[in-house]
């Protein structure tokens, strides 16, 4: 089922939670709404579910206007952050409750529950009440309650945020697999950019009620539309340095160093953005500039170093191979590949982004 | 310096705090239990042990004779039945009206919902005695004075605001996402109310219901005012007959019937104590 939002605005008294939002979620797509808390992502999801009514705008499901339809009429499924399982009913009853009200036969309900339960691995827990289940099991029952209804639209509101880190990664993979199996239009809300990047067909980034960018994970990562998206997507975050663009010499100048500008660069450029993984640590004499290591973070697969650069007020962060080790106080050289920088104008809009990795590799072939 | 500092365990490890707590609780228990003991003890005394000084603390000899004598003084069986019907009826009628009202006020944002709730709260402040004469007028117009139904309606009116107030607190405490989940599941509102909300406020309903039942069971002023015929009396009205009919008060018989009148309430509490305490604790947590 395709979902279309046309100029949706939601105000709570003075507060504008969602501002003139328009987007189309394609049939069968897995779309993630991501942004910091208070960005309007949950409000958007709740408007799609019918739990909130937009102040302005139109919501359409498959071309049909559903703006003022009740949640009951929308026939979609919603997984809540705190699961919202009925505590006085067994897991089985939680799953069957909504079906009992339809004309689906009892045998069919039984069959759907046992199929879903085995898919989610909760067969042994069907007769327990939610308070007797662990967080992960409750999560699965909440998913199961939605799946058995075989909905056309699946809405998930931060469903993994109450789980511990290990279980979160596991459930992330399970949800992706689940989506592949049931192929239902899915809208997933999270504040965790990593979840957004790993699970989605497309990611919509919101801030202060405004849509910043909507595109595939690869594009929002490599070609962020503006400085907010650039800083929000990716961990550790992109480094931002004040800079000037010298058109005559074709260079980008910061207070500490000058690099060659990408040939496509033009106009009023005020900020240089470089992802920590795009910085190369080299011997001091080879780099574009030298820096002192202030903090070394051993992660394992990769390591993170925090650097202080003479002439720069803010430190910069670089990501290095897991085999490389540095100590605080070491002096290193830093090399920047001019092709892999991001340039922003005074309004924080991107004026240059590097080409996508997928396009680069095709070019190489 | 706070009280707990003064009584906190001193250097020798003497448990002052514990002792103070036990003494305080024991005093409170004594305060409640002494009159109760006196009632039961007196109901087991023969007339020779009553009204003497110093009073006998333990009835000797103890006799159940006053119970049989008291039972013969009036249609007590009928009066117990009346009280049961009136208290039970008032509890059911009040909860039946207050529960949906509290739910509507707690959950639905309709025009005037807030003023209406404040109006109910305001009604709590009006002393019952002030309503006595207007209610009497109203009921006599309706021809309901001296009927059980009339008294049930009076009690329900009186308890409605209080019950809405209590149940409103229980319902606002429930996470709204439960109803939202049910709505999204396509479940109609009436079914959400009966199958999701009601089971979850069970302890609140029990606590509210018990408060209504116990209060109406013991109520005297309204019962005396609205019930004229002897066969419609409640126990509390019946008990005053020990004063009137025999001139001087027959204490052992009065206390024997009082003891019997207390029993159903104690049994009720024993049956529902867990839910009652859970309900009250649920309120305190807010």
mmCIF file of C-alpha atoms in Angstrom, chain A residues 14-281:
data_model
loop_
_atom_site.group_PDB
_atom_site.id
_atom_site.type_symbol
_atom_site.label_atom_id
_atom_site.label_comp_id
_atom_site.label_asym_id
_atom_site.label_seq_id
_atom_site.Cartn_x
_atom_site.Cartn_y
_atom_site.Cartn_z
ATOM 1 C CA UNK A 14 2.202 27.243 19.831
ATOM 2 C CA UNK A 15 4.561 24.360 19.085
ATOM 3 C CA UNK A 16 4.911 23.284 15.464
ATOM 4 C CA UNK A 17 5.723 19.577 15.710
ATOM 5 C CA UNK A 18 5.635 18.830 11.989
ATOM 6 C CA UNK A 19 5.983 21.556 9.384
ATOM 7 C CA UNK A 20 4.600 21.238 5.847
ATOM 8 C CA UNK A 21 5.801 17.676 5.342
ATOM 9 C CA UNK A 22 5.266 15.969 1.999
ATOM 10 C CA UNK A 23 6.555 12.527 1.078
ATOM 11 C CA UNK A 24 5.541 9.329 -0.634
ATOM 12 C CA UNK A 25 6.213 5.944 0.896
ATOM 13 C CA UNK A 26 6.173 3.373 -1.864
ATOM 14 C CA UNK A 27 4.300 0.091 -1.726
ATOM 15 C CA UNK A 28 6.426 -2.524 0.054
ATOM 16 C CA UNK A 29 9.121 -0.044 0.990
ATOM 17 C CA UNK A 30 10.975 0.052 4.319
ATOM 18 C CA UNK A 31 11.236 3.755 5.155
ATOM 19 C CA UNK A 32 12.852 5.059 8.317
ATOM 20 C CA UNK A 33 12.043 8.398 9.904
ATOM 21 C CA UNK A 34 15.072 9.479 11.854
ATOM 22 C CA UNK A 35 16.055 12.574 13.809
ATOM 23 C CA UNK A 36 16.847 13.839 17.277
ATOM 24 C CA UNK A 37 14.117 13.803 19.947
ATOM 25 C CA UNK A 38 11.430 16.378 19.298
ATOM 26 C CA UNK A 39 12.032 16.410 15.538
ATOM 27 C CA UNK A 40 8.453 15.342 14.752
ATOM 28 C CA UNK A 41 9.124 11.762 13.661
ATOM 29 C CA UNK A 42 6.821 10.087 16.184
ATOM 30 C CA UNK A 43 4.114 12.709 15.609
ATOM 31 C CA UNK A 44 4.298 11.967 11.880
ATOM 32 C CA UNK A 45 3.941 8.241 12.545
ATOM 33 C CA UNK A 46 1.004 8.843 14.902
ATOM 34 C CA UNK A 47 -0.738 10.945 12.247
ATOM 35 C CA UNK A 48 -0.321 8.141 9.729
ATOM 36 C CA UNK A 49 -1.789 5.764 12.328
ATOM 37 C CA UNK A 50 -4.723 8.067 13.034
ATOM 38 C CA UNK A 51 -3.736 8.618 16.662
ATOM 39 C CA UNK A 52 -3.250 12.326 15.917
ATOM 40 C CA UNK A 53 -5.074 14.475 13.397
ATOM 41 C CA UNK A 54 -2.979 16.829 11.239
ATOM 42 C CA UNK A 55 -3.662 20.538 11.666
ATOM 43 C CA UNK A 56 -3.252 20.898 7.897
ATOM 44 C CA UNK A 57 -2.607 18.638 4.954
ATOM 45 C CA UNK A 58 -3.830 15.355 3.535
ATOM 46 C CA UNK A 59 -2.834 11.731 4.196
ATOM 47 C CA UNK A 60 -3.632 9.202 1.474
ATOM 48 C CA UNK A 61 -3.407 5.408 1.530
ATOM 49 C CA UNK A 62 -3.353 3.952 -1.971
ATOM 50 C CA UNK A 63 -4.825 7.171 -3.321
ATOM 51 C CA UNK A 64 -7.688 7.252 -0.818
ATOM 52 C CA UNK A 65 -7.963 10.231 1.553
ATOM 53 C CA UNK A 66 -7.542 8.879 5.105
ATOM 54 C CA UNK A 67 -6.741 12.177 6.865
ATOM 55 C CA UNK A 68 -9.699 11.981 9.231
ATOM 56 C CA UNK A 69 -10.268 8.217 9.302
ATOM 57 C CA UNK A 70 -10.256 6.614 12.772
ATOM 58 C CA UNK A 71 -7.388 4.240 13.662
ATOM 59 C CA UNK A 72 -9.923 1.393 13.480
ATOM 60 C CA UNK A 73 -10.690 2.236 9.847
ATOM 61 C CA UNK A 74 -7.056 2.376 8.706
ATOM 62 C CA UNK A 75 -6.344 -1.352 9.127
ATOM 63 C CA UNK A 76 -2.667 -0.945 9.826
ATOM 64 C CA UNK A 77 -0.374 -2.276 12.533
ATOM 65 C CA UNK A 78 1.630 -0.253 15.029
ATOM 66 C CA UNK A 79 4.395 -1.450 17.340
ATOM 67 C CA UNK A 80 4.825 0.879 20.301
ATOM 68 C CA UNK A 81 8.088 1.853 21.935
ATOM 69 C CA UNK A 82 6.944 0.406 25.284
ATOM 70 C CA UNK A 83 5.138 -2.441 23.432
ATOM 71 C CA UNK A 84 1.710 -1.580 24.944
ATOM 72 C CA UNK A 85 0.873 -5.250 25.502
ATOM 73 C CA UNK A 86 -2.312 -5.861 27.486
ATOM 74 C CA UNK A 87 -0.836 -6.937 30.837
ATOM 75 C CA UNK A 88 -3.922 -8.907 31.905
ATOM 76 C CA UNK A 89 -3.938 -11.144 28.830
ATOM 77 C CA UNK A 90 -1.633 -14.012 27.882
ATOM 78 C CA UNK A 91 0.742 -13.564 24.962
ATOM 79 C CA UNK A 92 -1.617 -15.716 22.873
ATOM 80 C CA UNK A 93 -4.631 -13.592 23.812
ATOM 81 C CA UNK A 94 -2.648 -10.428 23.098
ATOM 82 C CA UNK A 95 -2.105 -11.739 19.593
ATOM 83 C CA UNK A 96 -5.622 -12.998 18.999
ATOM 84 C CA UNK A 97 -7.535 -10.133 20.620
ATOM 85 C CA UNK A 98 -7.817 -7.961 17.516
ATOM 86 C CA UNK A 99 -8.617 -10.950 15.287
ATOM 87 C CA UNK A 100 -11.475 -12.133 17.498
ATOM 88 C CA UNK A 101 -13.352 -9.062 16.438
ATOM 89 C CA UNK A 102 -13.157 -9.917 12.754
ATOM 90 C CA UNK A 103 -14.894 -12.707 10.826
ATOM 91 C CA UNK A 104 -11.702 -14.765 10.640
ATOM 92 C CA UNK A 105 -12.447 -18.302 11.833
ATOM 93 C CA UNK A 106 -11.043 -19.632 15.082
ATOM 94 C CA UNK A 107 -8.968 -22.288 13.305
ATOM 95 C CA UNK A 108 -7.443 -19.645 11.059
ATOM 96 C CA UNK A 109 -6.606 -17.451 14.086
ATOM 97 C CA UNK A 110 -5.005 -20.441 15.808
ATOM 98 C CA UNK A 111 -2.986 -21.227 12.706
ATOM 99 C CA UNK A 112 -1.790 -17.676 12.206
ATOM 100 C CA UNK A 113 -0.729 -17.418 15.842
ATOM 101 C CA UNK A 114 1.234 -20.649 15.757
ATOM 102 C CA UNK A 115 2.923 -19.718 12.457
ATOM 103 C CA UNK A 116 3.847 -16.247 13.700
ATOM 104 C CA UNK A 117 4.960 -17.566 17.074
ATOM 105 C CA UNK A 118 7.296 -20.081 15.448
ATOM 106 C CA UNK A 119 8.652 -17.425 13.074
ATOM 107 C CA UNK A 120 9.409 -15.221 16.102
ATOM 108 C CA UNK A 121 10.525 -18.082 18.356
ATOM 109 C CA UNK A 122 7.984 -17.460 21.121
ATOM 110 C CA UNK A 123 5.977 -20.711 20.987
ATOM 111 C CA UNK A 124 6.833 -21.643 24.581
ATOM 112 C CA UNK A 125 5.787 -18.277 25.928
ATOM 113 C CA UNK A 126 2.310 -18.043 24.423
ATOM 114 C CA UNK A 127 0.532 -18.833 27.668
ATOM 115 C CA UNK A 128 2.479 -16.386 29.802
ATOM 116 C CA UNK A 129 1.281 -12.878 30.589
ATOM 117 C CA UNK A 130 3.522 -9.993 29.480
ATOM 118 C CA UNK A 131 4.875 -9.133 32.971
ATOM 119 C CA UNK A 132 6.381 -12.660 33.082
ATOM 120 C CA UNK A 133 8.250 -12.144 29.799
ATOM 121 C CA UNK A 134 11.656 -10.545 29.220
ATOM 122 C CA UNK A 135 11.995 -7.338 27.217
ATOM 123 C CA UNK A 136 13.002 -9.195 24.065
ATOM 124 C CA UNK A 137 10.121 -11.650 24.397
ATOM 125 C CA UNK A 138 7.638 -8.823 24.960
ATOM 126 C CA UNK A 139 9.061 -7.162 21.887
ATOM 127 C CA UNK A 140 8.439 -10.305 19.846
ATOM 128 C CA UNK A 141 4.888 -10.656 21.164
ATOM 129 C CA UNK A 142 4.258 -7.020 20.216
ATOM 130 C CA UNK A 143 5.563 -7.726 16.721
ATOM 131 C CA UNK A 144 3.554 -10.927 16.568
ATOM 132 C CA UNK A 145 0.391 -9.090 17.555
ATOM 133 C CA UNK A 146 0.916 -6.887 14.514
ATOM 134 C CA UNK A 147 1.976 -9.613 12.094
ATOM 135 C CA UNK A 148 -0.992 -11.943 12.723
ATOM 136 C CA UNK A 149 -3.304 -9.231 11.479
ATOM 137 C CA UNK A 150 -1.586 -9.364 8.108
ATOM 138 C CA UNK A 151 -1.771 -5.573 7.747
ATOM 139 C CA UNK A 152 -1.113 -3.561 4.581
ATOM 140 C CA UNK A 153 0.978 -1.042 6.517
ATOM 141 C CA UNK A 154 3.401 -1.646 9.336
ATOM 142 C CA UNK A 155 4.343 1.234 11.657
ATOM 143 C CA UNK A 156 7.101 0.833 14.250
ATOM 144 C CA UNK A 157 7.889 3.501 16.844
ATOM 145 C CA UNK A 158 11.412 3.010 18.234
ATOM 146 C CA UNK A 159 10.691 -0.676 18.827
ATOM 147 C CA UNK A 160 14.266 -1.554 19.772
ATOM 148 C CA UNK A 161 15.082 1.303 22.110
ATOM 149 C CA UNK A 162 14.154 -0.622 25.276
ATOM 150 C CA UNK A 163 16.418 -3.565 24.456
ATOM 151 C CA UNK A 164 20.051 -4.014 25.395
ATOM 152 C CA UNK A 165 22.716 -3.399 22.743
ATOM 153 C CA UNK A 166 23.311 -7.042 21.844
ATOM 154 C CA UNK A 167 19.647 -7.901 21.475
ATOM 155 C CA UNK A 168 19.129 -4.725 19.481
ATOM 156 C CA UNK A 169 21.574 -5.813 16.812
ATOM 157 C CA UNK A 170 19.955 -9.254 16.679
ATOM 158 C CA UNK A 171 16.419 -7.839 16.416
ATOM 159 C CA UNK A 172 17.585 -5.401 13.761
ATOM 160 C CA UNK A 173 18.570 -8.298 11.528
ATOM 161 C CA UNK A 174 15.366 -10.156 12.362
ATOM 162 C CA UNK A 175 13.225 -7.166 11.444
ATOM 163 C CA UNK A 176 14.974 -6.859 8.092
ATOM 164 C CA UNK A 177 14.434 -10.525 7.414
ATOM 165 C CA UNK A 178 10.823 -10.199 8.507
ATOM 166 C CA UNK A 179 10.307 -7.334 6.093
ATOM 167 C CA UNK A 180 11.766 -9.391 3.280
ATOM 168 C CA UNK A 181 9.309 -12.171 4.105
ATOM 169 C CA UNK A 182 6.120 -10.188 4.512
ATOM 170 C CA UNK A 183 6.927 -7.373 2.009
ATOM 171 C CA UNK A 184 4.624 -4.925 3.746
ATOM 172 C CA UNK A 185 5.008 -1.148 3.476
ATOM 173 C CA UNK A 186 6.890 -0.334 6.671
ATOM 174 C CA UNK A 187 7.573 2.979 8.366
ATOM 175 C CA UNK A 188 10.099 2.771 11.133
ATOM 176 C CA UNK A 189 10.840 5.589 13.593
ATOM 177 C CA UNK A 190 14.148 5.796 15.413
ATOM 178 C CA UNK A 191 16.556 8.354 16.804
ATOM 179 C CA UNK A 192 19.413 5.927 16.150
ATOM 180 C CA UNK A 193 21.047 6.729 12.805
ATOM 181 C CA UNK A 194 22.746 3.346 12.760
ATOM 182 C CA UNK A 195 19.382 1.540 12.831
ATOM 183 C CA UNK A 196 18.137 3.869 10.114
ATOM 184 C CA UNK A 197 21.155 3.207 7.913
ATOM 185 C CA UNK A 198 21.245 -0.558 8.333
ATOM 186 C CA UNK A 199 17.584 -1.409 7.900
ATOM 187 C CA UNK A 200 15.996 0.943 5.417
ATOM 188 C CA UNK A 201 15.341 1.146 1.718
ATOM 189 C CA UNK A 202 15.162 4.894 2.217
ATOM 190 C CA UNK A 203 15.800 7.191 5.149
ATOM 191 C CA UNK A 204 13.920 10.430 5.885
ATOM 192 C CA UNK A 205 15.817 12.778 8.183
ATOM 193 C CA UNK A 206 13.750 15.273 10.169
ATOM 194 C CA UNK A 207 14.795 18.182 12.340
ATOM 195 C CA UNK A 208 12.519 20.614 14.192
ATOM 196 C CA UNK A 209 9.527 19.336 12.250
ATOM 197 C CA UNK A 210 11.138 19.916 8.851
ATOM 198 C CA UNK A 211 12.127 17.210 6.380
ATOM 199 C CA UNK A 212 15.855 17.597 5.702
ATOM 200 C CA UNK A 213 16.420 14.858 3.162
ATOM 201 C CA UNK A 214 14.807 11.633 2.004
ATOM 202 C CA UNK A 215 16.909 9.152 0.065
ATOM 203 C CA UNK A 216 18.706 5.823 0.233
ATOM 204 C CA UNK A 217 21.140 5.242 3.127
ATOM 205 C CA UNK A 218 24.056 5.486 0.715
ATOM 206 C CA UNK A 219 23.013 8.896 -0.611
ATOM 207 C CA UNK A 220 22.204 10.469 2.769
ATOM 208 C CA UNK A 221 25.582 9.274 4.007
ATOM 209 C CA UNK A 222 27.717 10.250 1.014
ATOM 210 C CA UNK A 223 25.737 13.189 -0.287
ATOM 211 C CA UNK A 224 23.997 14.856 2.658
ATOM 212 C CA UNK A 225 21.737 17.700 1.556
ATOM 213 C CA UNK A 226 22.874 19.985 4.333
ATOM 214 C CA UNK A 227 25.094 20.286 7.361
ATOM 215 C CA UNK A 228 22.441 18.901 9.738
ATOM 216 C CA UNK A 229 22.136 15.639 7.804
ATOM 217 C CA UNK A 230 25.920 15.471 7.406
ATOM 218 C CA UNK A 231 26.394 15.769 11.159
ATOM 219 C CA UNK A 232 23.518 13.499 12.131
ATOM 220 C CA UNK A 233 24.256 10.550 9.873
ATOM 221 C CA UNK A 234 27.488 8.693 10.535
ATOM 222 C CA UNK A 235 29.272 7.878 13.748
ATOM 223 C CA UNK A 236 31.620 9.361 14.836
ATOM 224 C CA UNK A 237 30.149 12.557 13.387
ATOM 225 C CA UNK A 238 31.580 14.480 10.449
ATOM 226 C CA UNK A 239 34.235 17.106 11.262
ATOM 227 C CA UNK A 240 33.209 20.648 10.367
ATOM 228 C CA UNK A 241 35.824 23.375 9.865
ATOM 229 C CA UNK A 242 35.288 27.040 8.991
ATOM 230 C CA UNK A 243 36.857 27.707 5.602
ATOM 231 C CA UNK A 244 37.185 30.095 2.667
ATOM 232 C CA UNK A 245 37.117 29.179 -1.015
ATOM 233 C CA UNK A 246 39.801 30.880 -3.144
ATOM 234 C CA UNK A 247 38.359 30.677 -6.622
ATOM 235 C CA UNK A 248 41.511 32.024 -8.303
ATOM 236 C CA UNK A 249 43.833 29.371 -6.887
ATOM 237 C CA UNK A 250 41.133 26.663 -6.663
ATOM 238 C CA UNK A 251 41.862 26.020 -2.983
ATOM 239 C CA UNK A 252 39.979 25.613 0.268
ATOM 240 C CA UNK A 253 41.666 27.480 3.121
ATOM 241 C CA UNK A 254 41.108 26.901 6.801
ATOM 242 C CA UNK A 255 42.933 28.608 9.652
ATOM 243 C CA UNK A 256 45.381 25.726 9.790
ATOM 244 C CA UNK A 257 45.843 24.406 6.288
ATOM 245 C CA UNK A 258 44.996 24.765 2.642
ATOM 246 C CA UNK A 259 43.848 21.943 0.379
ATOM 247 C CA UNK A 260 43.035 21.736 -3.274
ATOM 248 C CA UNK A 261 39.318 22.323 -3.918
ATOM 249 C CA UNK A 262 37.317 19.749 -5.890
ATOM 250 C CA UNK A 263 36.918 20.927 -9.459
ATOM 251 C CA UNK A 264 33.121 21.160 -9.039
ATOM 252 C CA UNK A 265 33.419 23.570 -6.094
ATOM 253 C CA UNK A 266 31.991 27.032 -6.635
ATOM 254 C CA UNK A 267 30.248 29.916 -4.879
ATOM 255 C CA UNK A 268 30.048 30.984 -1.307
ATOM 256 C CA UNK A 269 31.638 28.153 0.708
ATOM 257 C CA UNK A 270 31.967 28.627 4.447
ATOM 258 C CA UNK A 271 32.250 25.139 5.924
ATOM 259 C CA UNK A 272 34.430 22.189 5.088
ATOM 260 C CA UNK A 273 33.145 18.807 6.193
ATOM 261 C CA UNK A 274 35.283 15.675 6.383
ATOM 262 C CA UNK A 275 34.173 12.323 7.727
ATOM 263 C CA UNK A 276 36.555 10.789 10.307
ATOM 264 C CA UNK A 277 36.982 7.738 8.076
ATOM 265 C CA UNK A 278 38.036 9.935 5.131
ATOM 266 C CA UNK A 279 41.001 11.351 7.039
ATOM 267 C CA UNK A 280 44.239 9.473 6.464
ATOM 268 C CA UNK A 281 46.882 9.429 9.165
#
